[in-house]
PDB file of C-alpha atoms in Angstrom:
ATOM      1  CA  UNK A  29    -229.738 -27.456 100.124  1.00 75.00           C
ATOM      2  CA  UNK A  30    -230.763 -28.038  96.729  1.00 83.00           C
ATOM      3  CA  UNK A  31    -233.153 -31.242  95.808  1.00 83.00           C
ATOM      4  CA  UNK A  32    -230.165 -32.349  93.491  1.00 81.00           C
ATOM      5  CA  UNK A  33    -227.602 -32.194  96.772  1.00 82.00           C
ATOM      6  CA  UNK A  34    -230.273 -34.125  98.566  1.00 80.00           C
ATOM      7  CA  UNK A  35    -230.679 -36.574  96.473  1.00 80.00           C
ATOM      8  CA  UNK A  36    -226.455 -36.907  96.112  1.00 82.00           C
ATOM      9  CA  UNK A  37    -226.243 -37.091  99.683  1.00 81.00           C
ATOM     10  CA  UNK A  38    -229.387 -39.818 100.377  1.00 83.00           C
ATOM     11  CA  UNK A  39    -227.996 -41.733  97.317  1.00 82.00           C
ATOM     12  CA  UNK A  40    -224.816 -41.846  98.897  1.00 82.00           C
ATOM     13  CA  UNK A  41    -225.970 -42.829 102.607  1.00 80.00           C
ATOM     14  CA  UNK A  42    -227.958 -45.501 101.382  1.00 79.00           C
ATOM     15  CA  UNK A  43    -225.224 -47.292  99.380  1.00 77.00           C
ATOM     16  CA  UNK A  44    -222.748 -47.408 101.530  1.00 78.00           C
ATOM     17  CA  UNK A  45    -225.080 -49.106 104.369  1.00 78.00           C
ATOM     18  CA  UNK A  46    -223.142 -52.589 103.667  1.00 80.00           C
ATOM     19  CA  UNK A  47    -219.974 -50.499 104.905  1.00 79.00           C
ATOM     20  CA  UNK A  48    -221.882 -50.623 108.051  1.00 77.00           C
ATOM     21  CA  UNK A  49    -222.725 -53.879 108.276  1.00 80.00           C
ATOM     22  CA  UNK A  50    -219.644 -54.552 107.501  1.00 80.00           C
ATOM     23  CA  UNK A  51    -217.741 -52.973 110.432  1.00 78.00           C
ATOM     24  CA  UNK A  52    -220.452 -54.394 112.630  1.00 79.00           C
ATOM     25  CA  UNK A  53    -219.664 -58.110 111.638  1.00 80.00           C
ATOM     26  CA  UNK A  54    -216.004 -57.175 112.127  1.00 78.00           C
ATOM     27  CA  UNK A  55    -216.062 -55.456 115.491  1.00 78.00           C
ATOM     28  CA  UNK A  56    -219.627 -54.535 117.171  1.00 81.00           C
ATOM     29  CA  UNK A  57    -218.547 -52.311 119.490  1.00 83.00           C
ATOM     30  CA  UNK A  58    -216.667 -49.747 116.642  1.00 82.00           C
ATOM     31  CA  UNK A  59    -220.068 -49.791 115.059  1.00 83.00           C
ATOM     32  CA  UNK A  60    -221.918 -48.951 118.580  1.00 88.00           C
ATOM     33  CA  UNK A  61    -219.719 -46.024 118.971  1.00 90.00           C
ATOM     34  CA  UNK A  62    -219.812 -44.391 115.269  1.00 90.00           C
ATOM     35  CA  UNK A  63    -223.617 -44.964 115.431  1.00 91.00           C
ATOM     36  CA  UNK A  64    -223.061 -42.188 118.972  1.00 94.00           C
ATOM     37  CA  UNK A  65    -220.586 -40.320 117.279  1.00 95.00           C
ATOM     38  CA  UNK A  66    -223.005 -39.206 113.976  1.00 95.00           C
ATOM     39  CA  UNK A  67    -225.536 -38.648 117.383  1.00 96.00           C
ATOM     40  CA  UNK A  68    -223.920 -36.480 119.270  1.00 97.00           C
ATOM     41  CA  UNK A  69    -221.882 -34.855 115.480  1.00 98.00           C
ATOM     42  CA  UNK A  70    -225.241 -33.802 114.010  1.00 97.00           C
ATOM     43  CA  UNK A  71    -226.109 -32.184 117.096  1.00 97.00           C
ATOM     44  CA  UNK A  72    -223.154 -30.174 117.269  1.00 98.00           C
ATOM     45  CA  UNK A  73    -223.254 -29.387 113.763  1.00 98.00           C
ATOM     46  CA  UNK A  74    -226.931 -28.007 114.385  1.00 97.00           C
ATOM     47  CA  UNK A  75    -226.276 -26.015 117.065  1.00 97.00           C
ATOM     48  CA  UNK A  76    -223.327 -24.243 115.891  1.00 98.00           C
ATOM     49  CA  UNK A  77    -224.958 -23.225 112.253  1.00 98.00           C
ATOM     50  CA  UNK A  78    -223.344 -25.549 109.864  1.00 97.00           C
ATOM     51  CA  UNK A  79    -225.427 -25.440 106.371  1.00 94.00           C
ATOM     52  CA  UNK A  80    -228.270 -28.511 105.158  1.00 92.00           C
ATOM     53  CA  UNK A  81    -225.408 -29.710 102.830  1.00 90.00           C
ATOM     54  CA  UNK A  82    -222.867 -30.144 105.656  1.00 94.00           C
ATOM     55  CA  UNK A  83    -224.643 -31.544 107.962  1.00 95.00           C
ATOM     56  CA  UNK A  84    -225.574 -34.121 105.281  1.00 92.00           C
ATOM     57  CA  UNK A  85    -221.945 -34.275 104.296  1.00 93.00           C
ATOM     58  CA  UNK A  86    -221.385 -34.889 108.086  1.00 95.00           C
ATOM     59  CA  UNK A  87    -224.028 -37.579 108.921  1.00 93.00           C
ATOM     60  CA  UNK A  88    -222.240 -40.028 106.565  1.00 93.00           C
ATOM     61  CA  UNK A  89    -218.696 -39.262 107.413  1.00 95.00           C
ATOM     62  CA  UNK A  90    -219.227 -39.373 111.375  1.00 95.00           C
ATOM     63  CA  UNK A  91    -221.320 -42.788 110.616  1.00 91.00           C
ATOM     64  CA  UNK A  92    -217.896 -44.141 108.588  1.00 91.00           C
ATOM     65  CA  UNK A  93    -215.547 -41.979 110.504  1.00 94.00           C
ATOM     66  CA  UNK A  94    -214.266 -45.582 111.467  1.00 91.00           C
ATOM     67  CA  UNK A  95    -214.736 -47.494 108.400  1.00 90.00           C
ATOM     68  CA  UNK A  96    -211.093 -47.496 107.994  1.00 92.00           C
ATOM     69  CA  UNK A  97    -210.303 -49.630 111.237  1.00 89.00           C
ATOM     70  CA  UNK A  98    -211.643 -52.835 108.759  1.00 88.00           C
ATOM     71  CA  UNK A  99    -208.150 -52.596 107.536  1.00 91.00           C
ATOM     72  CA  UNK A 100    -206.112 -53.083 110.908  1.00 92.00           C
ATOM     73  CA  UNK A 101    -205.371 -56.416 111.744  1.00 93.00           C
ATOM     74  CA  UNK A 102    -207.163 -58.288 114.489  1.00 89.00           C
ATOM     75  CA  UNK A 103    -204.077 -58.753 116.464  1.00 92.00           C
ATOM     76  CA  UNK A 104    -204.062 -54.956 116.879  1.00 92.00           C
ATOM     77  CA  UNK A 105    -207.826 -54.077 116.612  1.00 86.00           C
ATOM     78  CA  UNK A 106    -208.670 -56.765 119.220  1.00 85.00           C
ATOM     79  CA  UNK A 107    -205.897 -56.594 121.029  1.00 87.00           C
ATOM     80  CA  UNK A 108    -206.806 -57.530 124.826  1.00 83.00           C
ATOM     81  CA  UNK A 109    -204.436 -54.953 126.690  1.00 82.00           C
ATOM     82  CA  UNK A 110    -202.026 -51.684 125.744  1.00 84.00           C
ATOM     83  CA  UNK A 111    -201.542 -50.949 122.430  1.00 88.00           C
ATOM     84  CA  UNK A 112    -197.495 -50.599 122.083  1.00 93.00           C
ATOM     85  CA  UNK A 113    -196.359 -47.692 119.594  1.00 96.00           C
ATOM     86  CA  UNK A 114    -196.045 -50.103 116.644  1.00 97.00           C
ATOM     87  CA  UNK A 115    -199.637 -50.797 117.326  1.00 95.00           C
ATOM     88  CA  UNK A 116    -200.202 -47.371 117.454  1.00 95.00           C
ATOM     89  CA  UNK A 117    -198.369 -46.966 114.091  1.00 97.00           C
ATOM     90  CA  UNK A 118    -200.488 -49.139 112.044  1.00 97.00           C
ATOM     91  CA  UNK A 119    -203.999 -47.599 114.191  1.00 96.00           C
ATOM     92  CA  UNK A 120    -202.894 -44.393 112.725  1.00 97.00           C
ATOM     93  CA  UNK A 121    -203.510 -45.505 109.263  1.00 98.00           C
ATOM     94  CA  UNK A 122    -207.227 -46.180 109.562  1.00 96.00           C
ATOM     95  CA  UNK A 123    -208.514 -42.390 108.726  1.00 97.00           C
ATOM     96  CA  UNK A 124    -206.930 -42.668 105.081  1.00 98.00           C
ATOM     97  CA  UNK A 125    -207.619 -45.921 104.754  1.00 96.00           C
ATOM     98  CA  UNK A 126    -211.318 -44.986 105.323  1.00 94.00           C
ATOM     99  CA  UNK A 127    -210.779 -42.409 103.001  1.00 96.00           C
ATOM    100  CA  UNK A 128    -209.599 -45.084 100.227  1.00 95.00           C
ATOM    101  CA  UNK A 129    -212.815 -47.088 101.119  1.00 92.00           C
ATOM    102  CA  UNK A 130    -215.345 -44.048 101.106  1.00 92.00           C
ATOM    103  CA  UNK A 131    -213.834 -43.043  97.437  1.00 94.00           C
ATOM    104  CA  UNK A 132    -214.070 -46.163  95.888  1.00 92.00           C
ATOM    105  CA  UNK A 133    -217.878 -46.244  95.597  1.00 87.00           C
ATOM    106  CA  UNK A 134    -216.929 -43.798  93.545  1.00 88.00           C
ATOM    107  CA  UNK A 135    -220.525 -41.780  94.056  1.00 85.00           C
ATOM    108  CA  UNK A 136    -221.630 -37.949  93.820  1.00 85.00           C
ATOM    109  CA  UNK A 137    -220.482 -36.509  97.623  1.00 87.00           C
ATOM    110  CA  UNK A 138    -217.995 -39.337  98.287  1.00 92.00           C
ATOM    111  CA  UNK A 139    -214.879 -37.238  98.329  1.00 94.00           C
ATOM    112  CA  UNK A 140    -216.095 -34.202 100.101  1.00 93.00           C
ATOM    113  CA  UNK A 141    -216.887 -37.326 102.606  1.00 94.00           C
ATOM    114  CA  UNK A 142    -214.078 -38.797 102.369  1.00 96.00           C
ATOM    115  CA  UNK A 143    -211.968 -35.502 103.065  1.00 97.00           C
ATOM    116  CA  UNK A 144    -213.623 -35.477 106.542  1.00 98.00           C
ATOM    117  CA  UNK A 145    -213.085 -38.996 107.342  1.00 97.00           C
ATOM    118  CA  UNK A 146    -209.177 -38.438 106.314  1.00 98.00           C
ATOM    119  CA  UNK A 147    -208.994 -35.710 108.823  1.00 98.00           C
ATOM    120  CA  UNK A 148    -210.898 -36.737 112.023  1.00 98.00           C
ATOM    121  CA  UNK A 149    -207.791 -37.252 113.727  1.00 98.00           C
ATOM    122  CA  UNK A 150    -205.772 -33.714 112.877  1.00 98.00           C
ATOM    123  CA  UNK A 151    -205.846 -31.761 115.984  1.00 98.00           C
ATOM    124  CA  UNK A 152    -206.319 -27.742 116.146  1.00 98.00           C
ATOM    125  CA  UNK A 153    -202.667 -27.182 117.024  1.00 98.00           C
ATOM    126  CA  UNK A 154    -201.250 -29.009 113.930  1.00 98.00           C
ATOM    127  CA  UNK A 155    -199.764 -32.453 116.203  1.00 98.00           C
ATOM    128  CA  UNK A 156    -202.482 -34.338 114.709  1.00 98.00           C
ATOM    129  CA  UNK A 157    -202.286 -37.041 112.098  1.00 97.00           C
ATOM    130  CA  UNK A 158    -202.622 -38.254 109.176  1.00 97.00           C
ATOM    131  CA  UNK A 159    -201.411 -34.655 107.159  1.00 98.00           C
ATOM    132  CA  UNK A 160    -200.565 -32.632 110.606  1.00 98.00           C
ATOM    133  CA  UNK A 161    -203.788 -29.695 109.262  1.00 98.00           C
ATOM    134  CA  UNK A 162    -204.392 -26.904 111.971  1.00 98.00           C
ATOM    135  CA  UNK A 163    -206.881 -24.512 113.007  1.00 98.00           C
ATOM    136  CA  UNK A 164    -209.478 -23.757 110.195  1.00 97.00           C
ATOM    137  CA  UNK A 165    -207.544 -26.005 107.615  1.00 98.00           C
ATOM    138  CA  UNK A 166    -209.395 -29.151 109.142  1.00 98.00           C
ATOM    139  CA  UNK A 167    -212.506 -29.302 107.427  1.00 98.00           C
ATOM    140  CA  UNK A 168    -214.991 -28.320 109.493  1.00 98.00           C
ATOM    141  CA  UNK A 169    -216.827 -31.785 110.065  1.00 98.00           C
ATOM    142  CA  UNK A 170    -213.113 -33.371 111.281  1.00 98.00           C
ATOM    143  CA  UNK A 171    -213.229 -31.186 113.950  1.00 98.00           C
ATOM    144  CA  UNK A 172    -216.686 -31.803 115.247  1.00 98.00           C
ATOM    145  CA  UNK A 173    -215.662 -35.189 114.712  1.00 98.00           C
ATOM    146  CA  UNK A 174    -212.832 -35.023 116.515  1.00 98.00           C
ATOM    147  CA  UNK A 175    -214.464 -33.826 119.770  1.00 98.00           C
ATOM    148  CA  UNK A 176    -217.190 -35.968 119.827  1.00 98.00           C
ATOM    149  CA  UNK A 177    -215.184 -38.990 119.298  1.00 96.00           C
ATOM    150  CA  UNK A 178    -212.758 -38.111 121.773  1.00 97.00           C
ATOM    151  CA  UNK A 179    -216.153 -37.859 124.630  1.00 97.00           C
ATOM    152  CA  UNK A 180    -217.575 -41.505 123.149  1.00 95.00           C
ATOM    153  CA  UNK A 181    -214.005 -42.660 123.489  1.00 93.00           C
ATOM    154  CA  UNK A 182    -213.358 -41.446 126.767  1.00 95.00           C
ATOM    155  CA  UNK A 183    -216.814 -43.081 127.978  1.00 94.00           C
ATOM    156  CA  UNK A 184    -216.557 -46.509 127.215  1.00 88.00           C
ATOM    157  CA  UNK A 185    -214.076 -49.238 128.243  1.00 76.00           C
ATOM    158  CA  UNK A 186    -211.643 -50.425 125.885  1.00 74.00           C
ATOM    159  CA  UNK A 187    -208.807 -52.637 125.753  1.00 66.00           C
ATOM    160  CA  UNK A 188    -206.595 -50.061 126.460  1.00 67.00           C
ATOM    161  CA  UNK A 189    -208.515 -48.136 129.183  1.00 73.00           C
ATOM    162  CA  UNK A 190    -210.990 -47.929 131.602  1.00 83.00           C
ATOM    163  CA  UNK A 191    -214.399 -46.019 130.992  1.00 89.00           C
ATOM    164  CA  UNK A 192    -214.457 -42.191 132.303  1.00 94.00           C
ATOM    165  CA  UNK A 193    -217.587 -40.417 134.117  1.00 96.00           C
ATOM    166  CA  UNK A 194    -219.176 -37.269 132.475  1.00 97.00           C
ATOM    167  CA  UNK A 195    -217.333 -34.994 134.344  1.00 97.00           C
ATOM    168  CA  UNK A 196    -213.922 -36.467 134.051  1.00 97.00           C
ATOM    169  CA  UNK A 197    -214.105 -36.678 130.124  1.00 97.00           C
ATOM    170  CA  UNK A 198    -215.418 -32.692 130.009  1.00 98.00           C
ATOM    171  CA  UNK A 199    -212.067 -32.330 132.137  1.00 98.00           C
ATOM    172  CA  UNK A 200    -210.126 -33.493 130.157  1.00 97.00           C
ATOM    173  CA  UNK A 201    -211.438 -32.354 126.674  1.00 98.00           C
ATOM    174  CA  UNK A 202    -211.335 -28.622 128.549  1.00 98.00           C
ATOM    175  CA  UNK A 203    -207.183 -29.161 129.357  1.00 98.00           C
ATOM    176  CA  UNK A 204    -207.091 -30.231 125.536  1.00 98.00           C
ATOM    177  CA  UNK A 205    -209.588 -27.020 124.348  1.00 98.00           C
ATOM    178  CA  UNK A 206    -206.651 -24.854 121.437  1.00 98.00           C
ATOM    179  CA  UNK A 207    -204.771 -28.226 121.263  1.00 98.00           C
ATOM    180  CA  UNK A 208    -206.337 -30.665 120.329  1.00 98.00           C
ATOM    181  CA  UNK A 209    -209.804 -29.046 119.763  1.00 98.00           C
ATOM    182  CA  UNK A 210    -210.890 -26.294 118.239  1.00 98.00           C
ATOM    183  CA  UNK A 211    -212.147 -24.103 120.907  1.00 98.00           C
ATOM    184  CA  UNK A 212    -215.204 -22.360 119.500  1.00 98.00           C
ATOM    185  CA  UNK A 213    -216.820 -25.541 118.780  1.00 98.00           C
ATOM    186  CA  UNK A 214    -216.158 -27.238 121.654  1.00 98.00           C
ATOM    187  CA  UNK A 215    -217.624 -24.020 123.965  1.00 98.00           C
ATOM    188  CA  UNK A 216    -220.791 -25.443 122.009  1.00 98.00           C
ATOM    189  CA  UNK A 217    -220.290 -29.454 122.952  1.00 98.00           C
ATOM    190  CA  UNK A 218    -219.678 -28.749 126.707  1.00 98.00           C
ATOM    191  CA  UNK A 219    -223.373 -26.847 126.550  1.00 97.00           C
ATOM    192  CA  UNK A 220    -224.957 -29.619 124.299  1.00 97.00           C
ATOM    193  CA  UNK A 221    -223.510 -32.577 126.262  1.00 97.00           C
ATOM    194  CA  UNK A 222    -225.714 -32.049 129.260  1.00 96.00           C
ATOM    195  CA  UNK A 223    -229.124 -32.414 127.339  1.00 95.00           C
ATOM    196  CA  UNK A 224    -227.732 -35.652 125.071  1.00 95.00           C
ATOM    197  CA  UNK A 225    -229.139 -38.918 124.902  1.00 92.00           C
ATOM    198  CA  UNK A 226    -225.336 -39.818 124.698  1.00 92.00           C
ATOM    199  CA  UNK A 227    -224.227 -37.518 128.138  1.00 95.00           C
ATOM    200  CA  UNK A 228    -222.724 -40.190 129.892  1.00 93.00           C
ATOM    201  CA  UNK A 229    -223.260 -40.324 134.241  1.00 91.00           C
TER     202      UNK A 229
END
């Protein structure tokens, strides 16, 4: 990576810290779990290959990957049981909002950042939302994205489910490997996982 994409990419990481402390003062625990997910993302990224300037691009989209979810309402965001699929609906619209957000600053490497963020939710088969991408269309970074977020997810209790164990969540991510993943780079999470900080018991 050049020094001039360095210095894009730190300029860009350290002005959009507020977005951070912004999420946290809105809901802690979405800020607890992107702070894992731009863990466990650079990791992947690393041991699959990825370039300086994408893992760069990466470490501030997986941070903000969530940065959207300041625009759902709090009767949806904190909502203390199952989310309905109106509630789902309106969820949905957090990775473009994000987008909108990351874009705004309107700084060198935003939109190459914000086209990951859009796109964390597409899945490998195409079912995915918001623009329905598959396979190698996703960028890249949504797709690492996509599988770490769905482990963190799957870990933790939420409002609408109970907290998995480690080998449950692999389970599952395995039945969803050419579906929902892409399955070349999750052959590489299911080896990294086990030496993580973030492995789960």
């Amino acid at each position: 990576m050049s020094p001039a994409e360095k210095f894009t990419y730190q300029t860009l990481e350290n002005r959009t810290k507020a977005l951070a402390i912004a999420l946290g003062f809105r809901d802690q625990s979405t800020l607890e779990h992107s702070d894992r997910v731009q863990t466990l993302a650079v990791e992947l990224a690393k041991a699959v290959g990825l370039c300086e300037g994408q893992i760069s691009a990466l470490r501030i989209s997986s941070r903000f990957h969530d940065i959207g979810k300041i625009g759902i309402p709090d009767r949806i965001l904190m909502k203390p049981g199952k989310l309905d699929q109106d509630d789902w609906d309106v969820m949905h619209t957090h990775p473009a909002i994000g987008e909108q957000i990351v874009l705004s600053t309107e700084l060198d490497g935003a939109s190459q950042t914000a086209h990951i963020i859009r796109h964390h939710h597409e899945c490998f088969d195409g079912s995915g939302y918001p623009d329905k991408l598959a396979g190698e269309d996703i960028p890249v970074g949504a797709r690492i994205i996509g599988i770490v977020d769905s482990y963190d997810a799957m870990a933790y209790t939420r409002s609408y489910h109970m907290g998995r164990g480690h080998s449950a969540i692999i389970d599952q991510i395995n039945r969803e490997s050419g579906s929902k993943h892409d399955p070349y780079l999750l052959k590489h999470f299911c080896r990294i996982i086990e030496t993580s900080d973030n492995r789960v018991k």
